[in-house]
Amino acid sequence: MLNYRNGINKGLYKIMSKMGISTVASYRCSQLFEAVGLHDNVVKRCFDGVDNRINGADFSDFEQDLFNLSKRAWLTRYPLDAGGLLKYTHQGEYHAYNPDVVQALQKAVNSGDYADYQHYSQLVQQRPITTLRDLLALNDTTPIAIEDVEAESELFKRFDTAAMSIGALSKEAHEALAQAMNTLGGFSNSGEGGEDPARYNTNKVSRIKQIASGRFGVTPSYLMSADVLQIKVAQGAKPGEGGQLPGDKVTPYIAQLRYAVPGVTLISPPPHHDIYSIEDLAQLIFDLKQINPRALISVKLVSEPGVGTIATGVAKAYADLITIAGYDGGTGASPLTSVKYAGSPWELGLVEAQQALVANNLRHKVRLQVDGGLKTGVDIIKAAILGAESFGFGTGPMVALGCKYLRICHLNNCAMGVATQDETLRRQHFHGLPERVINYFRFIAQETRELMAQLGVRKITDLIGRTDLLSCLEGITSKQQKLSLTGLLETASSPTGKALYCQEHNDTYDKGELNQRIVAQTITGVEQKISQTHYFSIRNTDRSVGATLSGLIAKTYGESGLSATPIKLHFTGTAGQSFGVWNAQGVELTLVGDANDYVGKGMAGGRIVISPPVGSAFKAHQTTIMGNTCLYGATGGKLYASGLAGERFAVRNSGAIAVIEGVGDNGCEYMTGGIVCILGKTGINFGAGMTGGFAYLLDEDTTLSQRINNASIELLPVANYAILAEHLRGMIAEHVRLTGSQQGERLLSQWEYWSQHFKLVKPKSSDVHALLGHPRRSVAELRVQAQ
């Protein structure tokens, strides 16, 4: 019973975490599920109030299911089979990528023969009813000549390889996908694991860069190397959870790209810590548009009830592209409990999003994409009719590269070298060539053009909303015959006569005027590598200040920036959201005043200094000087603030050095690098999931041990380690020099006393004597080590 209770508790914790629920009272009666294919009578009687978008099975079907199960249960002659729910077994649960399909696809891409691809496509189309779209058939219409259909090169621009990180995939597989898509003129997606800067400006670059909750490897140069920046709000295969990479796959190379510790499992937080409302999402979109004005901003959503309302909000937040991800998308490294009975068919979410965007007069401003289980040109045609104008493929291209669908991606043992970091397996068994992926997409484009010609359609955009080209099939089983898919075939019509696909840019009202002025005044210094100093007034409506300059520097000089000839910007006033976001090396921001949320978010270098005006009546170390989620996802640079920070400070910090005078709850969560020094009170749950870096915390009232999350970290007295105490004193001295901090002066004036009240917080797995060997070291540390 104890094990059973532990299992139930673990499941509840997981569901509550991924759905953002803090208490069991809030979980009760929350109805955090959807009915898919149940009759309305069943839902009303058993699940009253639960979303049920398509009618289906009734009590008689459940009775038959029980009867069939009971017959199997009482068989005495044969043992029960495994069923094949996870892995394919002969005569078990049908798998869309069964051995016949995998082998047929690989034969086609290896031979380059379209006839072989047609055999593969036939296997897919003749499968048992597996998805909702299998119950939709294309109608006969007046055909046109295939020469009148838009060229394959135009279709390639609408094809993406879905987000799969380097780390989940091998280096060779990840680069092969990028090379293939760049050759075709399509898009490959980096996934959430960063990317090697050596690939920028080459045929191996991923044109889509993903920004997920872990912010792994998200630096200014990473963002500037993209044509599309995708915010991953959710993943279709495991909605509500972040990415997961087992420690065996975190090699030194992967850890370097992700600014993490080798061998340590990496799990992205369930939420983006800077997105708790649609306004927060709008701010992140604005941040990205300020640092890389030429990139399109994409938001990836999961197919779920209400996704139409969410998509409408995303469009109003000035996104350029919305992806609807279905449950049948793949995921290579997730536990079974994250995948089964999670997510909904993309057909439902796509139709809901299309109809909501059209009804709100927004569809002509955003591009709508779909991904999840797409395999053939037939899938493209059906998705386009239901509203999509671009299409993401994940598993198909991997199979083309040699994946045998063994479902052991998480074990780092991929037999084909596709989803492993094992150098031997990659060297001896990876034979995936970009040409095979190119063949796959050429075949899909050719099949799509043939189907368009049969339907009498010249362009993909002419298919969108043409639900008259689809009809519902009856189905084979009793349950299939009762499914009502008429809601999928409702035609959306714009109230203002606008197009049903994207035709206009979705430009924000805020043009970032202060950023434009900054760039205008500093561009000469950037181009000629001349250090400059400028002064500006700032207001709380000035958002993402410094981002455009940092983007320009990163685009021109990469990660090294302008460290030798810094651009120094001085501000007076109250800064708006995201002051110093993605601050580049060589950008030094000094603010006399205060700032809102997200200060130094994603900063990669340079310095940010915030201090109150001289002569302020309040005590700075008791007053908040910047908002929540500051230094989120930072990979470098230094932050000094004479005052308190809000909650979630330095979440996912991967290399920045910071000195502040107090912090709210949940500080330094999931931290993998960097140094944080707090000269005041620390909120609860400090250091949850921390696996790298370390922190100095003032424990004035000796209650710090009650406020840290000791699952992965430990507290040690700083005074016991002379070099650490001297390093800390050097950091405080630098803080006082830059900010004029009275709190810092007070601590230094009685250092022998106060040094006894500082605690070192570090991961349990790290060696205290090796902490200062971290490559991101302060001047004070070097000075001490030289003594």
mmCIF file of C-alpha atoms in Angstrom, residues 287-548:
data_model
loop_
_atom_site.group_PDB
_atom_site.id
_atom_site.type_symbol
_atom_site.label_atom_id
_atom_site.label_comp_id
_atom_site.label_asym_id
_atom_site.label_seq_id
_atom_site.Cartn_x
_atom_site.Cartn_y
_atom_site.Cartn_z
ATOM 1 C CA ASP A 287 11.890 41.428 -26.743
ATOM 2 C CA LEU A 288 12.619 39.130 -29.673
ATOM 3 C CA LYS A 289 11.473 41.638 -32.271
ATOM 4 C CA GLN A 290 13.708 44.278 -30.707
ATOM 5 C CA ILE A 291 16.849 42.168 -30.740
ATOM 6 C CA ASN A 292 16.231 40.700 -34.212
ATOM 7 C CA PRO A 293 13.825 42.949 -36.138
ATOM 8 C CA ARG A 294 14.090 40.920 -39.341
ATOM 9 C CA ALA A 295 13.039 37.585 -37.791
ATOM 10 C CA LEU A 296 9.486 36.257 -37.741
ATOM 11 C CA ILE A 297 8.231 35.368 -34.265
ATOM 12 C CA SER A 298 6.498 32.017 -33.943
ATOM 13 C CA VAL A 299 4.556 30.642 -30.966
ATOM 14 C CA LYS A 300 4.107 26.895 -30.617
ATOM 15 C CA LEU A 301 0.841 25.829 -29.001
ATOM 16 C CA VAL A 302 -0.632 22.431 -28.293
ATOM 17 C CA SER A 303 -3.945 21.236 -29.654
ATOM 18 C CA GLU A 304 -6.372 21.495 -26.735
ATOM 19 C CA PRO A 305 -9.839 22.866 -25.994
ATOM 20 C CA GLY A 306 -9.684 26.630 -25.994
ATOM 21 C CA VAL A 307 -6.636 26.834 -28.257
ATOM 22 C CA GLY A 308 -8.645 29.127 -30.541
ATOM 23 C CA THR A 309 -8.910 31.712 -27.771
ATOM 24 C CA ILE A 310 -5.216 31.318 -27.004
ATOM 25 C CA ALA A 311 -4.295 31.659 -30.687
ATOM 26 C CA THR A 312 -6.342 34.843 -30.866
ATOM 27 C CA GLY A 313 -4.431 36.236 -27.890
ATOM 28 C CA VAL A 314 -1.126 35.232 -29.476
ATOM 29 C CA ALA A 315 -2.056 37.063 -32.671
ATOM 30 C CA LYS A 316 -3.030 40.133 -30.652
ATOM 31 C CA ALA A 317 0.360 39.865 -28.938
ATOM 32 C CA TYR A 318 1.891 40.466 -32.388
ATOM 33 C CA ALA A 319 3.222 37.015 -33.202
ATOM 34 C CA ASP A 320 3.812 36.333 -36.892
ATOM 35 C CA LEU A 321 3.313 32.571 -36.912
ATOM 36 C CA ILE A 322 1.344 30.110 -34.788
ATOM 37 C CA THR A 323 2.075 26.384 -34.687
ATOM 38 C CA ILE A 324 -0.611 23.921 -33.585
ATOM 39 C CA ALA A 325 1.046 20.707 -32.391
ATOM 40 C CA GLY A 326 -0.874 17.453 -32.157
ATOM 41 C CA TYR A 327 -0.538 14.568 -29.755
ATOM 42 C CA ASP A 328 0.798 12.205 -32.424
ATOM 43 C CA GLY A 329 4.060 14.096 -32.739
ATOM 44 C CA GLY A 330 7.136 12.219 -31.582
ATOM 45 C CA THR A 331 9.336 12.779 -28.544
ATOM 46 C CA GLY A 332 12.582 10.939 -28.222
ATOM 47 C CA ALA A 333 13.468 11.187 -24.555
ATOM 48 C CA SER A 334 10.342 11.392 -22.430
ATOM 49 C CA PRO A 335 8.963 8.940 -19.878
ATOM 50 C CA LEU A 336 5.900 6.959 -20.864
ATOM 51 C CA THR A 337 3.729 8.805 -18.343
ATOM 52 C CA SER A 338 4.454 12.060 -20.171
ATOM 53 C CA VAL A 339 3.274 10.761 -23.536
ATOM 54 C CA LYS A 340 0.268 8.470 -23.125
ATOM 55 C CA TYR A 341 -3.180 10.042 -22.764
ATOM 56 C CA ALA A 342 -1.732 13.513 -23.234
ATOM 57 C CA GLY A 343 -2.566 16.028 -25.943
ATOM 58 C CA SER A 344 -5.286 16.063 -28.598
ATOM 59 C CA PRO A 345 -5.436 15.498 -32.368
ATOM 60 C CA TRP A 346 -4.120 18.466 -34.320
ATOM 61 C CA GLU A 347 -7.214 18.329 -36.520
ATOM 62 C CA LEU A 348 -9.321 19.627 -33.621
ATOM 63 C CA GLY A 349 -6.895 22.344 -32.573
ATOM 64 C CA LEU A 350 -6.164 23.503 -36.109
ATOM 65 C CA VAL A 351 -9.824 23.933 -36.994
ATOM 66 C CA GLU A 352 -10.561 25.730 -33.731
ATOM 67 C CA ALA A 353 -7.609 28.085 -34.193
ATOM 68 C CA GLN A 354 -8.504 28.781 -37.825
ATOM 69 C CA GLN A 355 -12.124 29.567 -37.034
ATOM 70 C CA ALA A 356 -11.271 31.747 -34.022
ATOM 71 C CA LEU A 357 -8.655 33.754 -35.913
ATOM 72 C CA VAL A 358 -10.995 34.294 -38.856
ATOM 73 C CA ALA A 359 -13.888 35.291 -36.610
ATOM 74 C CA ASN A 360 -11.684 37.842 -34.818
ATOM 75 C CA ASN A 361 -10.427 39.321 -38.086
ATOM 76 C CA LEU A 362 -6.838 38.227 -37.376
ATOM 77 C CA ARG A 363 -6.187 35.305 -39.696
ATOM 78 C CA HIS A 364 -4.805 37.491 -42.488
ATOM 79 C CA LYS A 365 -2.099 38.773 -40.100
ATOM 80 C CA VAL A 366 -0.631 35.471 -38.895
ATOM 81 C CA ARG A 367 0.647 32.327 -40.520
ATOM 82 C CA LEU A 368 -0.812 29.064 -39.218
ATOM 83 C CA GLN A 369 1.302 25.928 -39.090
ATOM 84 C CA VAL A 370 0.566 22.367 -38.035
ATOM 85 C CA ASP A 371 2.833 19.542 -36.918
ATOM 86 C CA GLY A 372 2.368 16.089 -35.503
ATOM 87 C CA GLY A 373 2.450 12.810 -37.423
ATOM 88 C CA LEU A 374 2.555 14.277 -40.949
ATOM 89 C CA LYS A 375 3.858 11.673 -43.387
ATOM 90 C CA THR A 376 2.615 12.184 -46.946
ATOM 91 C CA GLY A 377 1.194 14.660 -49.427
ATOM 92 C CA VAL A 378 -2.308 13.559 -48.432
ATOM 93 C CA ASP A 379 -1.647 14.862 -44.918
ATOM 94 C CA ILE A 380 -0.485 18.166 -46.420
ATOM 95 C CA ILE A 381 -3.646 18.560 -48.477
ATOM 96 C CA LYS A 382 -5.995 17.768 -45.589
ATOM 97 C CA ALA A 383 -4.132 20.044 -43.185
ATOM 98 C CA ALA A 384 -4.194 22.887 -45.706
ATOM 99 C CA ILE A 385 -7.947 22.525 -46.223
ATOM 100 C CA LEU A 386 -8.446 22.699 -42.459
ATOM 101 C CA GLY A 387 -6.415 25.906 -42.212
ATOM 102 C CA ALA A 388 -2.650 25.297 -42.271
ATOM 103 C CA GLU A 389 -0.309 27.043 -44.661
ATOM 104 C CA SER A 390 2.967 25.553 -43.453
ATOM 105 C CA PHE A 391 3.836 22.118 -42.149
ATOM 106 C CA GLY A 392 6.251 20.624 -39.627
ATOM 107 C CA PHE A 393 7.776 17.149 -39.940
ATOM 108 C CA GLY A 394 9.701 15.449 -37.155
ATOM 109 C CA THR A 395 9.793 11.677 -37.205
ATOM 110 C CA GLY A 396 9.638 11.311 -41.017
ATOM 111 C CA PRO A 397 12.956 13.083 -41.651
ATOM 112 C CA MET A 398 14.571 11.113 -38.812
ATOM 113 C CA VAL A 399 13.434 7.850 -40.384
ATOM 114 C CA ALA A 400 14.819 9.109 -43.683
ATOM 115 C CA LEU A 401 18.176 9.572 -41.920
ATOM 116 C CA GLY A 402 18.118 5.955 -40.755
ATOM 117 C CA CYS A 403 16.033 5.876 -37.542
ATOM 118 C CA LYS A 404 14.571 2.383 -37.077
ATOM 119 C CA TYR A 405 12.023 3.493 -34.481
ATOM 120 C CA LEU A 406 13.389 1.307 -31.702
ATOM 121 C CA ARG A 407 12.103 3.675 -28.983
ATOM 122 C CA ILE A 408 15.378 3.721 -27.072
ATOM 123 C CA CYS A 409 16.268 7.370 -27.740
ATOM 124 C CA HIS A 410 16.436 8.136 -24.016
ATOM 125 C CA LEU A 411 19.011 5.403 -23.385
ATOM 126 C CA ASN A 412 21.756 7.016 -25.517
ATOM 127 C CA ASN A 413 21.962 3.697 -27.349
ATOM 128 C CA CYS A 414 20.467 4.509 -30.751
ATOM 129 C CA ALA A 415 21.657 1.701 -33.015
ATOM 130 C CA MET A 416 21.740 3.986 -36.050
ATOM 131 C CA GLY A 417 23.618 6.881 -34.439
ATOM 132 C CA VAL A 418 20.677 9.257 -34.969
ATOM 133 C CA ALA A 419 19.626 9.915 -31.379
ATOM 134 C CA THR A 420 22.775 9.252 -29.392
ATOM 135 C CA GLN A 421 25.860 11.113 -28.219
ATOM 136 C CA ASP A 422 27.928 7.915 -28.145
ATOM 137 C CA GLU A 423 30.839 8.632 -30.488
ATOM 138 C CA THR A 424 31.356 4.974 -31.395
ATOM 139 C CA LEU A 425 27.733 4.461 -32.408
ATOM 140 C CA ARG A 426 27.739 7.706 -34.377
ATOM 141 C CA ARG A 427 31.013 6.934 -36.143
ATOM 142 C CA GLN A 428 30.208 3.336 -37.023
ATOM 143 C CA HIS A 429 26.468 3.375 -37.628
ATOM 144 C CA PHE A 430 25.270 6.821 -38.718
ATOM 145 C CA HIS A 431 24.849 6.815 -42.485
ATOM 146 C CA GLY A 432 22.206 9.494 -42.803
ATOM 147 C CA LEU A 433 22.876 11.860 -45.660
ATOM 148 C CA PRO A 434 21.137 15.192 -46.269
ATOM 149 C CA GLU A 435 20.279 13.883 -49.726
ATOM 150 C CA ARG A 436 17.925 11.301 -48.201
ATOM 151 C CA VAL A 437 15.964 13.998 -46.382
ATOM 152 C CA ILE A 438 15.952 16.048 -49.584
ATOM 153 C CA ASN A 439 14.496 13.068 -51.466
ATOM 154 C CA TYR A 440 11.802 12.660 -48.829
ATOM 155 C CA PHE A 441 10.590 16.239 -49.114
ATOM 156 C CA ARG A 442 10.812 16.216 -52.900
ATOM 157 C CA PHE A 443 8.596 13.154 -52.972
ATOM 158 C CA ILE A 444 6.096 14.807 -50.613
ATOM 159 C CA ALA A 445 6.087 17.966 -52.740
ATOM 160 C CA GLN A 446 5.571 15.946 -55.916
ATOM 161 C CA GLU A 447 2.703 13.986 -54.386
ATOM 162 C CA THR A 448 1.159 17.199 -53.040
ATOM 163 C CA ARG A 449 1.292 18.808 -56.499
ATOM 164 C CA GLU A 450 -0.334 15.740 -58.081
ATOM 165 C CA LEU A 451 -3.166 15.858 -55.547
ATOM 166 C CA MET A 452 -3.594 19.607 -56.052
ATOM 167 C CA ALA A 453 -3.872 19.038 -59.803
ATOM 168 C CA GLN A 454 -6.536 16.361 -59.212
ATOM 169 C CA LEU A 455 -8.459 18.809 -57.017
ATOM 170 C CA GLY A 456 -8.137 21.627 -59.547
ATOM 171 C CA VAL A 457 -6.141 23.835 -57.152
ATOM 172 C CA ARG A 458 -3.145 25.930 -58.216
ATOM 173 C CA LYS A 459 -1.681 27.103 -54.887
ATOM 174 C CA ILE A 460 -1.602 25.840 -51.318
ATOM 175 C CA THR A 461 -3.314 28.996 -50.124
ATOM 176 C CA ASP A 462 -6.224 28.234 -52.474
ATOM 177 C CA LEU A 463 -6.876 25.080 -50.446
ATOM 178 C CA ILE A 464 -7.298 26.875 -47.124
ATOM 179 C CA GLY A 465 -10.923 26.825 -46.013
ATOM 180 C CA ARG A 466 -12.032 24.644 -48.952
ATOM 181 C CA THR A 467 -13.826 22.152 -46.728
ATOM 182 C CA ASP A 468 -16.092 21.331 -49.671
ATOM 183 C CA LEU A 469 -13.168 19.243 -50.942
ATOM 184 C CA LEU A 470 -13.497 16.878 -47.955
ATOM 185 C CA SER A 471 -16.191 14.422 -46.976
ATOM 186 C CA CYS A 472 -16.598 12.174 -43.950
ATOM 187 C CA LEU A 473 -16.087 8.431 -44.255
ATOM 188 C CA GLU A 474 -18.351 6.051 -42.414
ATOM 189 C CA GLY A 475 -15.658 4.170 -40.536
ATOM 190 C CA ILE A 476 -15.386 0.456 -39.844
ATOM 191 C CA THR A 477 -15.942 -0.179 -36.136
ATOM 192 C CA SER A 478 -19.013 0.798 -34.158
ATOM 193 C CA LYS A 479 -17.102 3.570 -32.400
ATOM 194 C CA GLN A 480 -15.743 4.981 -35.649
ATOM 195 C CA GLN A 481 -19.206 4.996 -37.201
ATOM 196 C CA LYS A 482 -20.553 7.067 -34.332
ATOM 197 C CA LEU A 483 -17.879 9.765 -34.567
ATOM 198 C CA SER A 484 -19.288 13.093 -35.719
ATOM 199 C CA LEU A 485 -16.683 15.117 -37.612
ATOM 200 C CA THR A 486 -19.035 17.667 -39.117
ATOM 201 C CA GLY A 487 -17.545 20.355 -36.874
ATOM 202 C CA LEU A 488 -14.224 19.941 -38.663
ATOM 203 C CA LEU A 489 -15.845 20.774 -41.988
ATOM 204 C CA GLU A 490 -17.508 24.026 -41.009
ATOM 205 C CA THR A 491 -16.320 26.785 -43.307
ATOM 206 C CA ALA A 492 -14.961 29.894 -41.608
ATOM 207 C CA SER A 493 -15.766 33.227 -43.232
ATOM 208 C CA SER A 494 -14.160 36.549 -42.411
ATOM 209 C CA PRO A 495 -16.587 39.223 -41.135
ATOM 210 C CA THR A 496 -14.659 41.825 -43.171
ATOM 211 C CA GLY A 497 -13.920 39.746 -46.231
ATOM 212 C CA LYS A 498 -10.238 39.327 -45.385
ATOM 213 C CA ALA A 499 -8.233 36.367 -46.675
ATOM 214 C CA LEU A 500 -8.237 33.054 -44.829
ATOM 215 C CA TYR A 501 -4.441 32.976 -44.847
ATOM 216 C CA CYS A 502 -1.620 35.355 -43.975
ATOM 217 C CA GLN A 503 -1.273 38.396 -46.232
ATOM 218 C CA GLU A 504 -0.088 41.208 -43.930
ATOM 219 C CA HIS A 505 2.707 41.827 -41.418
ATOM 220 C CA ASN A 506 1.629 41.732 -37.778
ATOM 221 C CA ASP A 507 3.599 44.768 -36.633
ATOM 222 C CA THR A 508 3.502 45.961 -33.038
ATOM 223 C CA TYR A 509 2.374 49.470 -32.157
ATOM 224 C CA ASP A 510 5.546 50.023 -30.097
ATOM 225 C CA LYS A 511 8.456 50.719 -32.434
ATOM 226 C CA GLY A 512 11.069 50.832 -29.661
ATOM 227 C CA GLU A 513 11.939 54.476 -30.229
ATOM 228 C CA LEU A 514 14.589 54.630 -27.497
ATOM 229 C CA ASN A 515 16.333 51.587 -28.960
ATOM 230 C CA GLN A 516 16.317 53.254 -32.365
ATOM 231 C CA ARG A 517 17.894 56.404 -30.896
ATOM 232 C CA ILE A 518 20.534 54.336 -29.119
ATOM 233 C CA VAL A 519 21.494 52.503 -32.318
ATOM 234 C CA ALA A 520 21.573 55.746 -34.299
ATOM 235 C CA GLN A 521 24.012 57.290 -31.812
ATOM 236 C CA THR A 522 26.232 54.233 -31.358
ATOM 237 C CA ILE A 523 26.388 52.604 -34.796
ATOM 238 C CA THR A 524 29.611 54.385 -35.712
ATOM 239 C CA GLY A 525 31.279 53.146 -32.547
ATOM 240 C CA VAL A 526 30.069 49.613 -33.208
ATOM 241 C CA GLU A 527 31.265 49.543 -36.800
ATOM 242 C CA GLN A 528 34.635 51.140 -36.038
ATOM 243 C CA LYS A 529 35.144 49.518 -32.627
ATOM 244 C CA ILE A 530 35.326 52.856 -30.820
ATOM 245 C CA SER A 531 34.307 53.019 -27.161
ATOM 246 C CA GLN A 532 31.515 55.531 -26.589
ATOM 247 C CA THR A 533 29.512 56.969 -23.689
ATOM 248 C CA HIS A 534 25.941 58.279 -24.053
ATOM 249 C CA TYR A 535 23.284 59.568 -21.653
ATOM 250 C CA PHE A 536 19.504 59.106 -21.900
ATOM 251 C CA SER A 537 16.364 59.667 -19.882
ATOM 252 C CA ILE A 538 14.179 56.579 -19.564
ATOM 253 C CA ARG A 539 10.507 55.933 -18.723
ATOM 254 C CA ASN A 540 8.576 52.815 -17.844
ATOM 255 C CA THR A 541 7.150 52.744 -21.381
ATOM 256 C CA ASP A 542 10.671 52.223 -22.744
ATOM 257 C CA ARG A 543 10.865 48.442 -22.992
ATOM 258 C CA SER A 544 13.636 46.016 -23.950
ATOM 259 C CA VAL A 545 16.154 48.844 -23.847
ATOM 260 C CA GLY A 546 19.543 47.832 -25.170
ATOM 261 C CA ALA A 547 18.263 44.810 -27.102
ATOM 262 C CA THR A 548 18.630 46.248 -30.603
#
